[in-house]
Tab-separated table of N, CA and C in Angstrom:
chain	number	residue	atom	x	y	z
N	1	UNK	N	-9.940	-0.556	-8.199
N	1	UNK	CA	-9.613	-1.479	-7.125
N	1	UNK	C	-8.657	-2.560	-7.628
N	2	UNK	N	-8.797	-3.014	-8.879
N	2	UNK	CA	-7.892	-4.038	-9.401
N	2	UNK	C	-6.449	-3.548	-9.423
N	3	UNK	N	-6.256	-2.230	-9.753
N	3	UNK	CA	-4.901	-1.678	-9.744
N	3	UNK	C	-4.328	-1.717	-8.332
N	4	UNK	N	-5.144	-1.417	-7.309
N	4	UNK	CA	-4.681	-1.446	-5.925
N	4	UNK	C	-4.268	-2.863	-5.535
N	5	UNK	N	-5.053	-3.879	-5.964
N	5	UNK	CA	-4.712	-5.276	-5.664
N	5	UNK	C	-3.381	-5.650	-6.296
N	6	UNK	N	-3.172	-5.236	-7.546
N	6	UNK	CA	-1.934	-5.551	-8.253
N	6	UNK	C	-0.741	-4.933	-7.538
N	7	UNK	N	-0.850	-3.674	-7.122
N	7	UNK	CA	0.252	-3.001	-6.429
N	7	UNK	C	0.536	-3.679	-5.095
N	8	UNK	N	-0.521	-4.059	-4.366
N	8	UNK	CA	-0.327	-4.708	-3.067
N	8	UNK	C	0.376	-6.048	-3.199
N	9	UNK	N	0.182	-6.736	-4.310
N	9	UNK	CA	0.784	-8.055	-4.496
N	9	UNK	C	2.181	-7.992	-5.091
N	10	UNK	N	2.658	-6.809	-5.494
N	10	UNK	CA	3.986	-6.723	-6.094
N	10	UNK	C	5.027	-7.081	-5.044
N	11	UNK	N	6.020	-7.869	-5.441
N	11	UNK	CA	7.015	-8.383	-4.512
N	11	UNK	C	7.853	-7.328	-3.827
N	12	UNK	N	8.045	-6.183	-4.459
N	12	UNK	CA	8.914	-5.149	-3.904
N	12	UNK	C	8.269	-4.415	-2.734
N	13	UNK	N	6.976	-4.410	-2.655
N	13	UNK	CA	6.281	-3.578	-1.679
N	13	UNK	C	5.312	-4.393	-0.845
N	14	UNK	N	5.805	-5.388	-0.132
N	14	UNK	CA	4.914	-6.215	0.681
N	14	UNK	C	4.441	-5.420	1.889
N	15	UNK	N	3.153	-5.070	1.910
N	15	UNK	CA	2.660	-4.296	3.045
N	15	UNK	C	2.347	-5.193	4.232
N	16	UNK	N	2.291	-4.578	5.397
N	16	UNK	CA	1.847	-5.260	6.608
N	16	UNK	C	0.696	-4.442	7.183
N	17	UNK	N	-0.192	-5.107	7.898
N	17	UNK	CA	-1.249	-4.359	8.561
N	17	UNK	C	-0.620	-3.437	9.598
N	18	UNK	N	-1.176	-2.276	9.750
N	18	UNK	CA	-0.701	-1.318	10.741
N	18	UNK	C	-0.926	-1.865	12.147
N	19	UNK	N	0.063	-1.686	13.018
N	19	UNK	CA	-0.070	-2.128	14.409
N	19	UNK	C	-1.155	-1.344	15.140
N	20	UNK	N	-1.553	-0.206	14.593
N	20	UNK	CA	-2.619	0.602	15.200
N	20	UNK	C	-3.986	-0.082	15.115
N	21	UNK	N	-4.094	-1.139	14.313
N	21	UNK	CA	-5.380	-1.819	14.143
N	21	UNK	C	-5.690	-2.797	15.275
N	22	UNK	N	-4.706	-3.077	16.141
N	22	UNK	CA	-4.900	-4.031	17.238
N	22	UNK	C	-4.282	-3.474	18.506
N	23	UNK	N	-5.110	-3.324	19.537
N	23	UNK	CA	-4.633	-2.814	20.822
N	23	UNK	C	-5.164	-3.687	21.942
N	24	UNK	N	-4.378	-3.810	22.999
N	24	UNK	CA	-4.793	-4.576	24.163
N	24	UNK	C	-4.531	-3.801	25.431
N	25	UNK	N	-5.529	-3.727	26.312
N	25	UNK	CA	-5.341	-3.000	27.565
N	25	UNK	C	-6.199	-3.618	28.661
N	26	UNK	N	-5.737	-3.662	29.905
N	26	UNK	CA	-4.359	-3.296	30.284
N	26	UNK	C	-3.379	-4.387	29.833
N	27	UNK	N	-2.150	-4.035	29.653
N	27	UNK	CA	-1.120	-4.986	29.267
N	27	UNK	C	0.189	-4.563	29.928
N	28	UNK	N	0.670	-5.330	30.900
N	28	UNK	CA	0.264	-6.652	31.352
N	28	UNK	C	-1.100	-6.639	32.043
N	29	UNK	N	-1.722	-7.843	32.129
N	29	UNK	CA	-3.045	-7.946	32.747
N	29	UNK	C	-3.089	-9.119	33.717
N	30	UNK	N	-4.022	-9.019	34.683
N	30	UNK	CA	-4.178	-10.072	35.688
N	30	UNK	C	-5.431	-10.910	35.458
N	31	UNK	N	-6.544	-10.279	35.176
N	31	UNK	CA	-7.815	-11.007	35.067
N	31	UNK	C	-8.307	-11.094	33.628
N	32	UNK	N	-8.546	-9.931	33.035
N	32	UNK	CA	-9.122	-9.864	31.690
N	32	UNK	C	-8.432	-8.751	30.912
N	33	UNK	N	-8.128	-9.018	29.661
N	33	UNK	CA	-7.593	-7.982	28.782
N	33	UNK	C	-8.647	-7.665	27.724
N	34	UNK	N	-8.823	-6.381	27.445
N	34	UNK	CA	-9.706	-5.921	26.376
N	34	UNK	C	-8.867	-5.835	25.103
N	35	UNK	N	-9.264	-6.555	24.085
N	35	UNK	CA	-8.570	-6.534	22.803
N	35	UNK	C	-9.450	-5.802	21.802
N	36	UNK	N	-8.951	-4.674	21.361
N	36	UNK	CA	-9.724	-3.836	20.447
N	36	UNK	C	-9.072	-3.914	19.069
N	37	UNK	N	-9.888	-4.238	18.066
N	37	UNK	CA	-9.359	-4.244	16.709
N	37	UNK	C	-10.279	-3.435	15.808
N	38	UNK	N	-9.670	-2.900	14.768
N	38	UNK	CA	-10.408	-2.037	13.847
N	38	UNK	C	-10.230	-2.553	12.435
N	39	UNK	N	-11.345	-2.695	11.735
N	39	UNK	CA	-11.310	-3.032	10.316
N	39	UNK	C	-11.223	-1.710	9.559
N	40	UNK	N	-10.119	-1.478	8.862
N	40	UNK	CA	-9.910	-0.183	8.204
N	40	UNK	C	-10.725	-0.023	6.929
N	41	UNK	N	-10.914	1.229	6.556
N	41	UNK	CA	-11.631	1.564	5.325
N	41	UNK	C	-10.648	1.836	4.192
N	42	UNK	N	-9.623	2.647	4.470
N	42	UNK	CA	-8.714	3.093	3.407
N	42	UNK	C	-7.367	2.377	3.465
N	43	UNK	N	-6.680	2.390	2.342
N	43	UNK	CA	-5.342	1.803	2.233
N	43	UNK	C	-4.383	2.472	3.215
N	44	UNK	N	-4.507	3.780	3.374
N	44	UNK	CA	-3.610	4.532	4.257
N	44	UNK	C	-3.733	4.135	5.717
N	45	UNK	N	-4.952	3.839	6.170
N	45	UNK	CA	-5.098	3.430	7.569
N	45	UNK	C	-4.828	1.941	7.769
N	46	UNK	N	-4.872	1.164	6.703
N	46	UNK	CA	-4.712	-0.287	6.818
N	46	UNK	C	-3.259	-0.734	6.862
N	47	UNK	N	-2.387	-0.122	6.073
N	47	UNK	CA	-1.075	-0.717	5.817
N	47	UNK	C	0.104	0.174	6.177
N	48	UNK	N	1.214	-0.503	6.477
N	48	UNK	CA	2.529	0.118	6.584
N	48	UNK	C	3.454	-0.708	5.690
N	49	UNK	N	4.557	-0.100	5.296
N	49	UNK	CA	5.472	-0.768	4.377
N	49	UNK	C	6.800	-1.044	5.039
N	50	UNK	N	7.478	-2.080	4.548
N	50	UNK	CA	8.780	-2.472	5.085
N	50	UNK	C	9.775	-1.323	5.042
N	51	UNK	N	10.618	-1.285	6.072
N	51	UNK	CA	11.787	-0.395	6.107
N	51	UNK	C	11.439	1.072	5.904
N	52	UNK	N	10.279	1.495	6.366
N	52	UNK	CA	9.884	2.914	6.292
N	52	UNK	C	9.983	3.509	4.893
N	53	UNK	N	9.827	2.659	3.883
N	53	UNK	CA	9.812	3.200	2.529
N	53	UNK	C	8.443	3.818	2.271
N	54	UNK	N	8.393	4.656	1.306
N	54	UNK	CA	7.120	5.281	0.965
N	54	UNK	C	6.217	4.259	0.288
N	55	UNK	N	4.900	4.467	0.373
N	55	UNK	CA	3.990	3.572	-0.342
N	55	UNK	C	4.340	3.542	-1.833
N	56	UNK	N	4.041	2.445	-2.501
N	56	UNK	CA	4.363	2.331	-3.924
N	56	UNK	C	3.715	3.426	-4.759
N	57	UNK	N	4.399	3.810	-5.806
N	57	UNK	CA	3.862	4.786	-6.752
N	57	UNK	C	2.579	4.226	-7.349
N	58	UNK	N	1.545	5.030	-7.414
N	58	UNK	CA	0.281	4.597	-7.993
N	58	UNK	C	-0.703	4.071	-6.968
N	59	UNK	N	-0.265	3.953	-5.724
N	59	UNK	CA	-1.163	3.477	-4.677
N	59	UNK	C	-1.892	4.668	-4.081
N	60	UNK	N	-3.190	4.650	-4.165
N	60	UNK	CA	-4.019	5.724	-3.620
N	60	UNK	C	-4.342	5.395	-2.168
N	61	UNK	N	-3.731	6.134	-1.250
N	61	UNK	CA	-3.916	5.861	0.178
N	61	UNK	C	-5.338	6.137	0.650
N	62	UNK	N	-6.108	6.895	-0.128
N	62	UNK	CA	-7.507	7.168	0.219
N	62	UNK	C	-8.469	6.141	-0.379
N	63	UNK	N	-7.924	5.252	-1.226
N	63	UNK	CA	-8.774	4.229	-1.861
N	63	UNK	C	-9.211	3.195	-0.831
N	64	UNK	N	-10.339	2.568	-1.116
N	64	UNK	CA	-10.847	1.499	-0.248
N	64	UNK	C	-9.901	0.301	-0.302
N	65	UNK	N	-9.774	-0.389	0.817
N	65	UNK	CA	-8.964	-1.615	0.854
N	65	UNK	C	-9.655	-2.667	-0.014
N	66	UNK	N	-8.918	-3.323	-0.911
N	66	UNK	CA	-9.526	-4.314	-1.811
N	66	UNK	C	-9.680	-5.686	-1.132
N	67	UNK	N	-10.613	-5.778	-0.202
N	67	UNK	CA	-10.843	-7.058	0.473
N	67	UNK	C	-11.324	-8.091	-0.538
N	68	UNK	N	-11.027	-9.351	-0.293
N	68	UNK	CA	-11.333	-10.416	-1.251
N	68	UNK	C	-12.823	-10.522	-1.566
N	69	UNK	N	-13.673	-10.411	-0.564
N	69	UNK	CA	-15.117	-10.559	-0.789
N	69	UNK	C	-15.915	-9.339	-0.353
N	70	UNK	N	-15.328	-8.167	-0.466
N	70	UNK	CA	-16.011	-6.942	-0.060
N	70	UNK	C	-15.763	-6.598	1.393
N	71	UNK	N	-15.871	-7.582	2.274
N	71	UNK	CA	-15.519	-7.429	3.682
N	71	UNK	C	-14.487	-8.499	4.011
N	72	UNK	N	-13.494	-8.162	4.836
N	72	UNK	CA	-12.447	-9.148	5.109
N	72	UNK	C	-12.925	-10.266	6.024
N	73	UNK	N	-12.310	-11.413	5.874
N	73	UNK	CA	-12.476	-12.519	6.815
N	73	UNK	C	-11.510	-12.227	7.964
N	74	UNK	N	-12.041	-12.105	9.161
N	74	UNK	CA	-11.260	-11.709	10.330
N	74	UNK	C	-11.105	-12.894	11.277
N	75	UNK	N	-9.922	-13.049	11.823
N	75	UNK	CA	-9.754	-13.960	12.963
N	75	UNK	C	-8.843	-13.278	13.971
N	76	UNK	N	-9.156	-13.514	15.245
N	76	UNK	CA	-8.352	-13.008	16.341
N	76	UNK	C	-8.044	-14.210	17.227
N	77	UNK	N	-6.750	-14.569	17.286
N	77	UNK	CA	-6.346	-15.790	17.988
N	77	UNK	C	-5.238	-15.493	18.981
N	78	UNK	N	-5.198	-16.321	20.031
N	78	UNK	CA	-4.143	-16.240	21.036
N	78	UNK	C	-3.220	-17.438	20.854
N	79	UNK	N	-1.906	-17.164	20.891
N	79	UNK	CA	-0.882	-18.193	20.736
N	79	UNK	C	0.063	-18.175	21.932
N	80	UNK	N	0.581	-19.350	22.277
N	80	UNK	CA	1.616	-19.439	23.309
N	80	UNK	C	2.925	-18.922	22.724
N	81	UNK	N	3.907	-18.750	23.592
N	81	UNK	CA	5.201	-18.238	23.139
N	81	UNK	C	5.884	-19.196	22.162
N	82	UNK	N	5.520	-20.497	22.211
N	82	UNK	CA	6.116	-21.457	21.269
N	82	UNK	C	5.266	-21.647	20.010
N	83	UNK	N	4.261	-20.790	19.818
N	83	UNK	CA	3.484	-20.805	18.582
N	83	UNK	C	2.255	-21.685	18.580
N	84	UNK	N	1.943	-22.301	19.711
N	84	UNK	CA	0.759	-23.159	19.779
N	84	UNK	C	-0.501	-22.296	19.861
N	85	UNK	N	-1.466	-22.564	18.980
N	85	UNK	CA	-2.733	-21.837	19.023
N	85	UNK	C	-3.513	-22.288	20.257
N	86	UNK	N	-3.909	-21.329	21.100
N	86	UNK	CA	-4.616	-21.646	22.341
N	86	UNK	C	-6.116	-21.444	22.228
N	87	UNK	N	-6.540	-20.365	21.577
N	87	UNK	CA	-7.968	-20.068	21.505
N	87	UNK	C	-8.230	-19.076	20.367
N	88	UNK	N	-9.382	-19.241	19.723
N	88	UNK	CA	-9.860	-18.267	18.742
N	88	UNK	C	-10.903	-17.407	19.440
N	89	UNK	N	-10.653	-16.109	19.496
N	89	UNK	CA	-11.560	-15.184	20.178
N	89	UNK	C	-12.611	-14.603	19.238
N	90	UNK	N	-12.295	-14.550	17.940
N	90	UNK	CA	-13.215	-13.960	16.968
N	90	UNK	C	-12.920	-14.578	15.621
N	91	UNK	N	-13.964	-14.916	14.879
N	91	UNK	CA	-13.798	-15.440	13.533
N	91	UNK	C	-15.075	-15.177	12.750
N	92	UNK	N	-14.996	-14.226	11.814
N	92	UNK	CA	-16.169	-13.866	11.013
N	92	UNK	C	-15.750	-12.902	9.913
N	93	UNK	N	-16.620	-12.725	8.926
N	93	UNK	CA	-16.442	-11.627	7.980
N	93	UNK	C	-16.994	-10.385	8.659
N	94	UNK	N	-16.293	-9.275	8.490
N	94	UNK	CA	-16.644	-8.079	9.250
N	94	UNK	C	-16.417	-6.849	8.399
N	95	UNK	N	-17.384	-5.941	8.412
N	95	UNK	CA	-17.225	-4.671	7.724
N	95	UNK	C	-16.389	-3.704	8.543
N	96	UNK	N	-16.101	-2.521	7.992
N	96	UNK	CA	-15.267	-1.540	8.673
N	96	UNK	C	-15.835	-1.133	10.034
N	97	UNK	N	-14.925	-0.842	10.957
N	97	UNK	CA	-15.323	-0.344	12.269
N	97	UNK	C	-14.526	-0.974	13.387
N	98	UNK	N	-14.842	-0.520	14.618
N	98	UNK	CA	-14.170	-0.973	15.838
N	98	UNK	C	-14.888	-2.181	16.426
N	99	UNK	N	-14.124	-3.089	16.992
N	99	UNK	CA	-14.658	-4.260	17.678
N	99	UNK	C	-13.824	-4.492	18.930
N	100	UNK	N	-14.456	-4.983	19.983
N	100	UNK	CA	-13.730	-5.305	21.210
N	100	UNK	C	-14.126	-6.698	21.673
N	101	UNK	N	-13.122	-7.493	22.022
N	101	UNK	CA	-13.348	-8.801	22.624
N	101	UNK	C	-12.497	-8.868	23.890
N	102	UNK	N	-12.821	-9.792	24.764
N	102	UNK	CA	-12.071	-9.966	25.998
N	102	UNK	C	-11.396	-11.322	25.996
N	103	UNK	N	-10.252	-11.378	26.674
N	103	UNK	CA	-9.598	-12.658	26.919
N	103	UNK	C	-9.281	-12.739	28.396
N	104	UNK	N	-9.726	-13.804	29.027
N	104	UNK	CA	-9.554	-13.985	30.473
N	104	UNK	C	-8.451	-14.996	30.786
N	105	UNK	N	-7.509	-15.171	29.866
N	105	UNK	CA	-6.389	-16.067	30.132
N	105	UNK	C	-6.760	-17.538	30.135
N	106	UNK	N	-7.682	-17.929	29.247
N	106	UNK	CA	-8.075	-19.330	29.161
N	106	UNK	C	-7.851	-19.851	27.746
N	107	UNK	N	-7.709	-21.179	27.647
N	107	UNK	CA	-7.553	-21.795	26.332
N	107	UNK	C	-8.925	-22.165	25.769
N	108	UNK	N	-8.941	-22.858	24.647
N	108	UNK	CA	-10.212	-23.177	23.982
N	108	UNK	C	-11.069	-24.159	24.780
N	109	UNK	N	-10.490	-24.800	25.797
N	109	UNK	CA	-11.252	-25.714	26.652
N	109	UNK	C	-11.684	-25.049	27.953
N	110	UNK	N	-11.390	-23.728	28.093
N	110	UNK	CA	-11.762	-23.008	29.307
N	110	UNK	C	-10.773	-23.164	30.446
N	111	UNK	N	-9.632	-23.819	30.178
N	111	UNK	CA	-8.610	-24.001	31.212
N	111	UNK	C	-7.759	-22.740	31.339
N	112	UNK	N	-7.440	-22.369	32.578
N	112	UNK	CA	-6.590	-21.210	32.831
N	112	UNK	C	-5.182	-21.482	32.316
N	113	UNK	N	-4.596	-20.518	31.624
N	113	UNK	CA	-3.221	-20.657	31.160
N	113	UNK	C	-2.272	-20.143	32.237
N	114	UNK	N	-1.002	-20.476	32.122
N	114	UNK	CA	0.010	-20.042	33.088
N	114	UNK	C	0.353	-18.572	32.871
N	115	UNK	N	0.908	-17.953	33.903
N	115	UNK	CA	1.453	-16.608	33.742
N	115	UNK	C	2.522	-16.649	32.666
N	116	UNK	N	2.642	-15.570	31.911
N	116	UNK	CA	3.687	-15.531	30.896
N	116	UNK	C	3.331	-14.645	29.725
N	117	UNK	N	4.101	-14.805	28.665
N	117	UNK	CA	3.957	-14.015	27.445
N	117	UNK	C	3.150	-14.803	26.419
N	118	UNK	N	2.202	-14.123	25.808
N	118	UNK	CA	1.349	-14.715	24.772
N	118	UNK	C	1.299	-13.753	23.600
N	119	UNK	N	0.823	-14.255	22.475
N	119	UNK	CA	0.702	-13.420	21.291
N	119	UNK	C	-0.743	-13.422	20.809
N	120	UNK	N	-1.221	-12.255	20.457
N	120	UNK	CA	-2.551	-12.088	19.894
N	120	UNK	C	-2.362	-11.722	18.421
N	121	UNK	N	-2.910	-12.544	17.539
N	121	UNK	CA	-2.749	-12.331	16.097
N	121	UNK	C	-4.092	-11.970	15.479
N	122	UNK	N	-4.123	-10.814	14.847
N	122	UNK	CA	-5.284	-10.356	14.087
N	122	UNK	C	-5.006	-10.638	12.617
N	123	UNK	N	-5.841	-11.478	12.012
N	123	UNK	CA	-5.700	-11.827	10.596
N	123	UNK	C	-6.870	-11.214	9.836
N	124	UNK	N	-6.572	-10.483	8.762
N	124	UNK	CA	-7.588	-9.919	7.868
N	124	UNK	C	-7.241	-10.370	6.461
N	125	UNK	N	-8.052	-11.277	5.909
N	125	UNK	CA	-7.729	-11.910	4.630
N	125	UNK	C	-6.293	-12.436	4.705
N	126	UNK	N	-5.404	-12.020	3.801
N	126	UNK	CA	-4.044	-12.565	3.807
N	126	UNK	C	-3.051	-11.731	4.606
N	127	UNK	N	-3.504	-10.678	5.292
N	127	UNK	CA	-2.612	-9.821	6.060
N	127	UNK	C	-2.832	-10.027	7.556
N	128	UNK	N	-1.786	-9.776	8.338
N	128	UNK	CA	-1.943	-9.945	9.781
N	128	UNK	C	-1.055	-8.973	10.553
N	129	UNK	N	-1.410	-8.800	11.834
N	129	UNK	CA	-0.605	-8.032	12.780
N	129	UNK	C	-0.683	-8.773	14.109
N	130	UNK	N	0.426	-8.776	14.841
N	130	UNK	CA	0.508	-9.530	16.096
N	130	UNK	C	0.941	-8.603	17.223
N	131	UNK	N	0.344	-8.794	18.386
N	131	UNK	CA	0.686	-8.047	19.605
N	131	UNK	C	1.141	-9.023	20.679
N	132	UNK	N	2.110	-8.590	21.463
N	132	UNK	CA	2.577	-9.378	22.610
N	132	UNK	C	1.729	-9.010	23.817
N	133	UNK	N	1.262	-10.025	24.548
N	133	UNK	CA	0.469	-9.828	25.742
N	133	UNK	C	1.189	-10.488	26.918
N	134	UNK	N	1.117	-9.857	28.081
N	134	UNK	CA	1.726	-10.430	29.284
N	134	UNK	C	0.630	-10.678	30.307
N	135	UNK	N	0.510	-11.952	30.695
N	135	UNK	CA	-0.513	-12.385	31.644
N	135	UNK	C	0.151	-12.671	32.990
N	136	UNK	N	-0.345	-12.008	34.033
N	136	UNK	CA	0.159	-12.182	35.396
N	136	UNK	C	-0.958	-12.743	36.242
N	137	UNK	N	-0.733	-13.894	36.860
N	137	UNK	CA	-1.772	-14.485	37.725
N	137	UNK	C	-1.557	-14.107	39.164
């Protein structure tokens, strides 16, 4: 696992979380969107690499993801188009598997947000993936 951590931190091969780990439906949405995220088990399902290059030599795609504390610290947050954090939908350490949360177009105070484009950011330890969401009132 230490070798996997070293390869992941090498400057030439900065991985990103796979966009397949975060899905939202329906999108666009009017009332409630279901946000489904998956905590991956293996390196191959967790990461993609810049510019469609192949994974680094020595990286075992079947190896377990080297999370900092065994299970990743997860957060799922909604941001406005100008980058303002509106609400945290999920925040916990989580083992591998599927999770679903809902967002009803409200901020952290329960106020309805305006129609428009928002971003949902899934953070797992130091890696993240973001999805664009469209809210129609």
